[in-house]
Amino acid sequence: MPVFPPRRFTPILISKISEKYMKNITLEAKTFPFKRFIVFTGWAETLSRAAEIAEELKLAVYVVGGPVRDFFLEKPVKDLDLVVEGEAEEYARALSRALSGEIKARSPFLTYKIVFPGGELDLVTARKEVYPRPAALPKVSPGSISEDLYRRDFTINAMAVGLSGPFKEKLLDPFGGLFDLESGLIRVLHMNSFVDDPTRIFRAARYAVRFEFDLAKETIGALGRAWTQDALNLLTSARIRGELLRVLSERAPERVILCLESLGVLQALGLPEPPAFLEKSLKIMNEKTSAKVLLKGLILSLTRAEAALSQKLGLSEKEALEFQGEWLKLQELLPNILAATKPSQRFRLLSGFSLPVLIATASVEKDFGERLKEFLALKEVKPHLTGEDLKVLGIPPGPQMRKILQNLLYARLDGKVSSREEELALVGRLLKKC
């Protein structure tokens, strides 16, 4: 497990790597097992075709970032990122035709997404970036591959493999990314990295947990500089929300949250310490739970449903206030819910609350997790008899039918009936009472 700085640490504003040196670095190609690489990625045919088209158009094209990093780590390559030195649009059109795909998205940042049978890839023009102010989106312009690598977040993501051009089938590693991979270190490329883009702090935490890496001294120094400029609070709520969604995509999101807390992120955003039972509450949710619901549950857990903080993490004002009202109501009912003896009683008490609020409550209340787990299981229970069956029995749609179906459900939840025959008998008794 990586060792992180304490919650309240003294910023270390030092760097062993000269920013001037990095900006003026000369690219040197390293020998590289290219054929093994393209087979390992699982994109051999796609990359071979990409290389052929690049040669035809006389363009230098590179595989960059994650695929190169994950090859050395022997981890599955999930995404394919290509960088083109020169005009990328013509290359993007030619490659999409060759792959029988289409360009699905273009952005002002000179990027293209190509979707084709069997997958998709991101294609970008090699570029340089200028950040007009801390935490602002960058102004981009075409650049060289060395400038493109320098604009990246960490050394382990600033490596490239040539598909064509002067560094064909070679590895470019100008900032020592391979050394940092072997050393288990996450190192920024310059001291203003987190000031320019504070979302990189979230990424550093995700990588630290995913790869079990430590943060290099330069990274801690850059973090200190970001804190002195209050960079995190310059991010829009939408960008923070996006980063939290990425946290949830990790194998152990609760560990990433603890890492963010140890780096001072939660403190900088004005949030309390992570709830004690966050891991348990997230694991209770199954594969049927949408990422959107989980994200809202995580936000409410981190903010304890305090509306202003929830908005800061990406909820709208309306939903933040609604969730806060639900949260307060649930806190009042909590003793009754925990004391209820019948499953149907607990089900009725919880049915009026949204899943995000239930997730958040389970993250802070020790005994509520079991109630949430039971509630999710009870939601799957349905009576054998339906409204159509009751119509056949002569019961018309309306309040009486709804009342009978409700009673059937509660009887099923409490184990009083289990078969169709028992439900029919219960309906008969209910009709006699009426």
C-alpha positions as a printed NumPy array, in Angstrom:
array([[  0.   ,   0.   ,   0.   ],
       [  1.45 ,   3.389,  -0.925],
       [  2.543,   5.733,   1.818],
       [  0.8  ,   9.086,   1.571],
       [  1.478,  12.363,   3.373],
       [ -0.665,  13.118,   6.42 ],
       [ -3.915,  15.1  ,   6.151],
       [ -2.231,  18.301,   7.313],
       [  1.221,  18.282,   5.783],
       [  3.772,  21.009,   5.142],
       [  4.135,  21.703,   1.391],
       [  7.505,  20.677,  -0.025],
       [  8.222,  23.149,  -2.796],
       [ 11.264,  21.463,  -4.313],
       [ 11.983,  19.719,  -7.592],
       [ 14.992,  17.701,  -8.661],
       [ 14.   ,  18.028, -12.3  ],
       [ 14.606,  21.364, -13.962],
       [ 11.578,  22.618, -15.867],
       [ 13.911,  24.379, -18.272],
       [ 15.689,  21.1  , -18.889],
       [ 12.444,  19.298, -19.613],
       [ 11.266,  21.927, -22.067],
       [ 14.5  ,  21.721, -24.033],
       [ 14.987,  17.985, -23.847],
       [ 16.236,  16.159, -26.94 ],
       [ 14.278,  13.085, -27.94 ],
       [ 16.233,   9.843, -27.963],
       [ 14.679,   6.672, -29.294],
       [ 15.022,   3.461, -27.294],
       [ 14.865,  -0.054, -28.656],
       [ 11.469,  -1.573, -28.086],
       [  9.717,  -4.945, -28.664],
       [  7.272,  -3.412, -31.11 ],
       [  5.706,  -6.599, -32.494],
       [  5.111,  -7.986, -29.027],
       [  3.594,  -4.65 , -28.046],
       [  0.964,  -4.503, -30.793],
       [ -0.016,  -8.133, -30.169],
       [ -0.211,  -7.533, -26.41 ],
       [ -2.544,  -4.54 , -26.823],
       [ -5.154,  -6.69 , -28.56 ],
       [ -5.317,  -4.093, -31.346],
       [ -2.741,  -5.615, -33.71 ],
       [ -4.823,  -5.351, -36.889],
       [ -5.99 ,  -1.823, -36.05 ],
       [ -2.481,  -0.599, -35.268],
       [ -1.019,  -2.212, -38.389],
       [ -3.633,  -0.471, -40.527],
       [ -3.017,   2.815, -38.693],
       [  0.716,   2.504, -39.426],
       [  0.123,   1.781, -43.131],
       [ -2.106,   4.813, -43.608],
       [  0.347,   7.033, -41.725],
       [  3.135,   5.899, -44.084],
       [  0.943,   6.578, -47.11 ],
       [  0.222,  10.11 , -45.883],
       [  3.846,  10.598, -44.787],
       [  2.811,  11.403, -41.21 ],
       [  4.509,  10.545, -37.942],
       [  1.981,   8.745, -35.728],
       [  2.503,   7.453, -32.192],
       [  0.731,   5.292, -29.642],
       [  0.906,   7.318, -26.425],
       [  0.098,   7.259, -22.742],
       [ -1.948,   4.493, -21.171],
       [ -1.374,   1.685, -23.711],
       [  2.417,   2.074, -23.408],
       [  2.26 ,   2.293, -19.61 ],
       [ -0.011,  -0.725, -19.301],
       [  2.186,  -2.782, -21.648],
       [  5.124,  -2.377, -19.274],
       [  2.888,  -3.1  , -16.283],
       [  1.481,  -6.162, -18.077],
       [ -2.058,  -4.935, -17.543],
       [ -4.896,  -5.167, -20.098],
       [ -4.972,  -2.284, -22.568],
       [ -8.483,  -0.84 , -22.485],
       [ -8.085,   2.341, -24.527],
       [ -6.151,   3.206, -27.655],
       [ -4.699,   6.718, -27.974],
       [ -2.86 ,   7.929, -31.079],
       [ -1.   ,  11.204, -31.639],
       [ -0.307,  12.618, -35.1  ],
       [  2.435,  15.125, -35.823],
       [  0.85 ,  17.375, -38.421],
       [ -2.696,  17.6  , -39.723],
       [ -4.785,  14.96 , -37.936],
       [ -8.145,  15.5  , -39.628],
       [ -7.124,  14.044, -43.009],
       [ -5.545,  11.112, -41.21 ],
       [ -8.666,  10.632, -39.057],
       [-10.897,  10.491, -42.149],
       [ -8.609,   8.021, -43.936],
       [ -8.269,   5.791, -40.863],
       [-12.012,   5.753, -40.144],
       [-12.689,   4.678, -43.752],
       [-10.052,   1.958, -43.56 ],
       [-11.58 ,   0.614, -40.344],
       [-15.15 ,   0.839, -41.73 ],
       [-15.907,   3.247, -38.932],
       [-16.84 ,   6.875, -38.517],
       [-15.665,   9.949, -36.677],
       [-18.1  ,  10.336, -33.805],
       [-16.671,  13.382, -32.079],
       [-14.364,  16.323, -32.7  ],
       [-13.292,  18.824, -30.087],
       [-11.632,  22.253, -29.983],
       [ -8.639,  20.48 , -28.437],
       [ -7.709,  18.958, -31.835],
       [ -9.03 ,  15.513, -30.873],
       [-11.149,  12.977, -32.749],
       [-12.944,   9.821, -31.652],
       [-13.204,   7.065, -34.242],
       [-15.79 ,   4.339, -33.646],
       [-15.453,   1.185, -35.71 ],
       [-16.624,  -2.447, -35.594],
       [-14.876,  -3.967, -32.621],
       [-13.898,  -0.828, -30.776],
       [-13.015,   2.843, -30.755],
       [ -9.88 ,   4.967, -30.519],
       [ -8.945,   8.531, -29.714],
       [ -6.828,  10.467, -32.157],
       [ -5.213,  13.794, -31.391],
       [ -2.989,  16.288, -33.141],
       [  0.353,  16.627, -31.355],
       [ -0.077,  19.861, -29.47 ],
       [  1.234,  22.24 , -26.9  ],
       [ -0.887,  23.869, -24.229],
       [ -1.021,  27.175, -22.432],
       [ -3.162,  27.575, -19.317],
       [ -4.432,  31.186, -19.197],
       [ -5.072,  30.868, -15.449],
       [ -5.078,  28.148, -12.769],
       [ -7.673,  25.4  , -13.303],
       [ -8.814,  26.901, -16.628],
       [ -9.189,  24.769, -19.727],
       [ -6.027,  25.07 , -21.83 ],
       [ -5.493,  26.966, -25.069],
       [ -4.021,  24.478, -27.498],
       [ -2.045,  24.78 , -30.708],
       [ -0.27 ,  22.231, -32.92 ],
       [  3.132,  21.145, -31.679],
       [  5.75 ,  18.408, -31.831],
       [  5.61 ,  15.005, -30.169],
       [  8.064,  16.205, -27.52 ],
       [  5.806,  19.169, -26.707],
       [  2.812,  16.845, -26.638],
       [  4.498,  14.508, -24.159],
       [  5.583,  17.43 , -21.989],
       [  1.984,  18.64 , -21.575],
       [  0.931,  15.33 , -19.995],
       [  0.222,  14.695, -16.348],
       [  2.843,  12.188, -15.138],
       [  6.051,  10.685, -16.462],
       [  4.459,   7.212, -16.623],
       [  1.937,   8.622, -19.119],
       [  4.511,  10.62 , -21.112],
       [  5.865,   7.753, -23.207],
       [  5.184,   7.076, -26.88 ],
       [  5.783,   4.288, -29.385],
       [  6.231,   5.25 , -33.038],
       [  3.948,   3.657, -35.615],
       [  5.546,   5.646, -38.448],
       [  7.963,   8.487, -39.029],
       [ 11.51 ,   8.984, -37.731],
       [ 10.91 ,   6.972, -34.533],
       [  9.039,   4.093, -36.12 ],
       [  8.84 ,   1.03 , -33.817],
       [ 10.901,   2.844, -31.162],
       [ 10.103,   4.004, -27.647],
       [ 10.225,   7.691, -26.713],
       [ 10.632,   8.204, -22.991],
       [ 12.094,  11.692, -22.519],
       [ 11.126,  12.115, -18.846],
       [ 12.056,   8.771, -17.347],
       [  8.601,   7.218, -17.26 ],
       [  9.97 ,   3.693, -17.552],
       [ 12.267,   4.276, -14.581],
       [  9.32 ,   5.573, -12.535],
       [  7.241,   2.54 , -13.514],
       [ 10.006,   0.26 , -12.28 ],
       [ 10.371,   2.357,  -9.113],
       [  6.628,   2.545,  -8.461],
       [  6.496,   6.352,  -8.523],
       [  3.972,   8.904,  -9.746],
       [  5.954,  11.978, -10.796],
       [  4.645,  15.209, -12.325],
       [  6.481,  16.75 , -15.246],
       [  6.615,  20.258, -13.798],
       [  5.829,  22.06 , -10.579],
       [  2.716,  23.852, -11.882],
       [  1.076,  20.628, -13.035],
       [ -1.646,  20.608, -10.362],
       [ -2.125,  24.371, -10.524],
       [ -2.713,  24.206, -14.273],
       [ -5.066,  21.248, -13.959],
       [ -6.166,  20.279, -10.43 ],
       [ -8.098,  17.275, -11.767],
       [ -4.684,  15.631, -12.038],
       [ -4.724,  15.344,  -8.245],
       [ -7.691,  12.978,  -8.502],
       [ -5.807,  11.052, -11.193],
       [ -2.723,  10.779,  -8.989],
       [ -4.857,   9.231,  -6.237],
       [ -6.46 ,   6.782,  -8.664],
       [ -3.086,   5.669, -10.02 ],
       [ -1.58 ,   5.439,  -6.523],
       [ -4.298,   3.002,  -5.493],
       [ -4.656,   1.158,  -8.807],
       [ -0.933,   0.477,  -9.223],
       [  0.037,   0.659,  -5.53 ],
       [  2.543,   3.405,  -6.364],
       [  3.983,   6.174,  -4.18 ],
       [  4.011,   9.877,  -4.966],
       [  7.455,  11.237,  -5.867],
       [  8.864,  14.267,  -4.035],
       [  8.203,  16.409,  -7.089],
       [  4.543,  15.377,  -6.995],
       [  4.217,  16.263,  -3.317],
       [  5.905,  19.59 ,  -4.07 ],
       [  3.476,  20.302,  -6.903],
       [  0.624,  19.384,  -4.587],
       [  1.858,  21.904,  -2.035],
       [  1.978,  24.592,  -4.694],
       [ -1.618,  23.782,  -5.685],
       [ -2.728,  24.145,  -2.066],
       [ -1.041,  27.524,  -1.674],
       [ -3.044,  28.753,  -4.687],
       [ -6.295,  27.06 ,  -3.621],
       [ -6.403,  25.478,  -7.075],
       [ -9.02 ,  22.819,  -6.293],
       [-11.641,  25.401,  -5.443],
       [-11.182,  26.949,  -8.878],
       [-12.571,  23.826, -10.556],
       [-16.156,  23.859, -11.766],
       [-18.57 ,  21.525, -10.018],
       [-19.035,  19.644, -13.313],
       [-15.319,  18.807, -13.486],
       [-15.265,  17.628,  -9.858],
       [-18.335,  15.492, -10.529],
       [-16.588,  13.97 , -13.551],
       [-13.562,  13.057, -11.458],
       [-15.722,  11.416,  -8.776],
       [-17.39 ,   9.362, -11.5  ],
       [-13.94 ,   8.168, -12.591],
       [-13.136,   7.288,  -8.986],
       [-16.185,   5.01 ,  -8.952],
       [-14.875,   3.198, -12.033],
       [-11.829,   2.021, -10.068],
       [-11.714,  -1.434,  -8.488],
       [-11.472,   0.018,  -4.96 ],
       [-13.145,   3.466,  -5.035],
       [-13.264,   3.698,  -1.242],
       [ -9.458,   3.402,  -1.113],
       [ -9.144,   6.196,  -3.663],
       [-11.344,   8.381,  -1.463],
       [ -9.111,   7.62 ,   1.532],
       [ -6.087,   8.493,  -0.594],
       [ -7.689,  11.805,  -1.614],
       [ -8.395,  12.482,   2.034],
       [ -4.784,  11.792,   2.988],
       [ -3.619,  14.179,   0.261],
       [ -5.792,  16.941,   1.702],
       [ -8.31 ,  17.03 ,  -1.161],
       [-11.42 ,  16.609,   0.985],
       [-10.11 ,  19.17 ,   3.448],
       [ -9.408,  21.666,   0.617],
       [-12.982,  21.251,  -0.667],
       [-14.409,  21.87 ,   2.809],
       [-15.599,  18.266,   3.24 ],
       [-15.556,  16.236,   6.447],
       [-13.484,  13.085,   6.777],
       [-14.711,  10.094,   4.732],
       [-17.637,   8.254,   6.352],
       [-16.628,   5.169,   8.317],
       [-18.736,   2.682,   6.363],
       [-18.317,   4.017,   2.813],
       [-16.734,   0.809,   1.524],
       [-19.576,  -1.308,   2.877],
       [-22.3  ,   0.933,   1.465],
       [-20.766,   0.939,  -2.032],
       [-20.298,  -2.835,  -2.036],
       [-23.927,  -3.427,  -1.083],
       [-25.037,  -1.978,  -4.402],
       [-25.174,  -4.541,  -7.204],
       [-24.523,  -4.443, -10.933],
       [-28.084,  -3.214, -11.524],
       [-27.276,   0.073,  -9.796],
       [-26.492,   2.721, -12.383],
       [-23.286,   4.749, -12.249],
       [-25.463,   7.863, -11.983],
       [-27.14 ,   6.62 ,  -8.784],
       [-23.829,   5.483,  -7.295],
       [-22.257,   8.856,  -8.045],
       [-25.064,  10.707,  -6.281],
       [-24.775,   8.311,  -3.359],
       [-21.043,   8.967,  -3.144],
       [-21.548,  12.741,  -3.265],
       [-24.151,  12.608,  -0.494],
       [-21.883,  10.356,   1.562],
       [-18.972,  12.786,   1.289],
       [-21.109,  15.854,   2.044],
       [-23.496,  14.241,   4.56 ],
       [-26.166,  15.612,   2.18 ],
       [-25.368,  19.239,   3.06 ],
       [-26.893,  21.057,   0.084],
       [-24.187,  23.674,  -0.544],
       [-21.406,  21.077,  -0.454],
       [-23.396,  18.686,  -2.66 ],
       [-23.736,  21.438,  -5.277],
       [-19.993,  22.007,  -5.077],
       [-19.461,  18.349,  -5.997],
       [-21.798,  18.516,  -8.975],
       [-25.428,  18.13 ,  -7.928],
       [-27.937,  20.685,  -9.148],
       [-29.416,  23.091,  -6.61 ],
       [-32.83 ,  21.417,  -6.881],
       [-31.661,  17.859,  -6.312],
       [-29.197,  18.905,  -3.601],
       [-32.02 ,  20.524,  -1.615],
       [-34.355,  17.577,  -2.224],
       [-31.722,  15.086,  -1.095],
       [-30.968,  17.183,   1.977],
       [-34.666,  17.12 ,   2.93 ],
       [-34.796,  13.341,   2.426],
       [-31.643,  12.872,   4.468],
       [-33.029,  14.831,   7.431],
       [-36.339,  12.947,   7.285],
       [-34.54 ,   9.598,   7.19 ],
       [-32.419,  10.55 ,  10.196],
       [-35.64 ,  11.159,  12.14 ],
       [-37.109,   7.796,  11.1  ],
       [-33.908,   5.839,  11.623],
       [-34.72 ,   4.62 ,  15.172],
       [-38.096,   3.29 ,  13.971],
       [-36.511,   1.58 ,  10.967],
       [-33.833,  -0.114,  13.05 ],
       [-36.416,  -1.16 ,  15.66 ],
       [-39.02 ,  -2.509,  13.192],
       [-39.486,  -6.264,  13.593],
       [-41.19 ,  -7.188,  10.303],
       [-39.555,  -6.999,   6.839],
       [-42.731,  -5.422,   5.458],
       [-42.555,  -2.651,   8.069],
       [-38.962,  -1.844,   7.184],
       [-39.798,  -2.008,   3.476],
       [-42.68 ,   0.461,   3.872],
       [-40.551,   2.879,   5.89 ],
       [-37.7  ,   2.843,   3.333],
       [-39.764,   2.824,   0.134],
       [-40.231,   6.573,   0.17 ],
       [-36.516,   7.333,   0.017],
       [-34.225,   7.521,  -3.003],
       [-31.311,   5.114,  -3.399],
       [-28.613,   7.84 ,  -3.207],
       [-29.899,   8.887,   0.232],
       [-30.035,   5.252,   1.375],
       [-26.47 ,   4.678,   0.158],
       [-25.257,   7.778,   1.978],
       [-27.024,   6.774,   5.185],
       [-25.464,   3.309,   5.055],
       [-22.038,   4.936,   4.755],
       [-22.381,   6.74 ,   8.1  ],
       [-24.682,   4.455,  10.142],
       [-23.141,   1.158,  11.234],
       [-26.332,  -0.937,  11.377],
       [-28.107,   0.593,   8.411],
       [-26.063,  -1.298,   5.817],
       [-27.881,  -4.532,   6.623],
       [-31.219,  -2.76 ,   6.331],
       [-30.222,  -1.414,   2.907],
       [-29.081,  -4.857,   1.757],
       [-32.403,  -6.35 ,   2.889],
       [-34.374,  -3.545,   1.216],
       [-32.676,  -4.146,  -2.135],
       [-33.486,  -7.856,  -1.88 ],
       [-37.114,  -7.162,  -0.901],
       [-37.522,  -4.872,  -3.926],
       [-37.03 ,  -7.925,  -6.131],
       [-39.913,  -9.816,  -4.485],
       [-43.193,  -9.802,  -6.43 ],
       [-46.513, -11.584,  -5.684],
       [-47.477, -14.454,  -7.982],
       [-50.854, -12.832,  -8.616],
       [-51.048,  -9.76 , -10.824],
       [-53.696,  -7.179, -11.584],
       [-54.82 ,  -9.311, -14.539],
       [-55.382, -12.259, -12.212],
       [-57.49 , -10.108,  -9.904],
       [-59.579,  -8.903, -12.839],
       [-60.398, -12.534, -13.653],
       [-61.562, -12.898, -10.049],
       [-63.964, -10.01 , -10.624],
       [-61.971,  -7.268,  -8.916],
       [-61.949,  -4.131, -11.091],
       [-58.925,  -1.804, -11.321],
       [-59.023,   0.854,  -8.646],
       [-58.26 ,   1.47 ,  -4.958],
       [-59.494,  -1.986,  -3.87 ],
       [-57.238,  -3.781,  -6.348],
       [-54.239,  -1.65 ,  -5.336],
       [-54.916,  -2.389,  -1.664],
       [-55.126,  -6.135,  -2.276],
       [-51.911,  -6.204,  -4.346],
       [-50.18 ,  -4.234,  -1.597],
       [-51.343,  -6.706,   1.046],
       [-50.202,  -9.61 ,  -1.111],
       [-46.753,  -8.063,  -1.362],
       [-46.452,  -7.433,   2.371],
       [-47.57 , -10.998,   3.083],
       [-44.891, -12.299,   0.702],
       [-42.23 , -10.118,   2.348],
       [-43.142, -11.442,   5.808],
       [-43.253, -15.053,   4.637],
       [-46.974, -15.463,   5.317],
       [-47.617, -16.689,   1.773],
       [-45.233, -18.304,  -0.681],
       [-47.313, -19.942,  -3.415],
       [-50.022, -18.902,  -5.851],
       [-52.578, -21.022,  -4.   ],
       [-51.767, -19.332,  -0.681],
       [-52.098, -15.943,  -2.32 ],
       [-55.519, -16.883,  -3.755],
       [-56.645, -17.947,  -0.304],
       [-55.424, -14.627,   1.129],
       [-57.323, -12.709,  -1.544],
       [-60.458, -14.604,  -0.554],
       [-60.006, -13.646,   3.084],
       [-59.373, -10.005,   2.167],
       [-62.542,  -9.899,   0.042],
       [-64.611, -11.308,   2.91 ],
       [-63.269,  -8.558,   5.185],
       [-64.243,  -5.961,   2.634]])
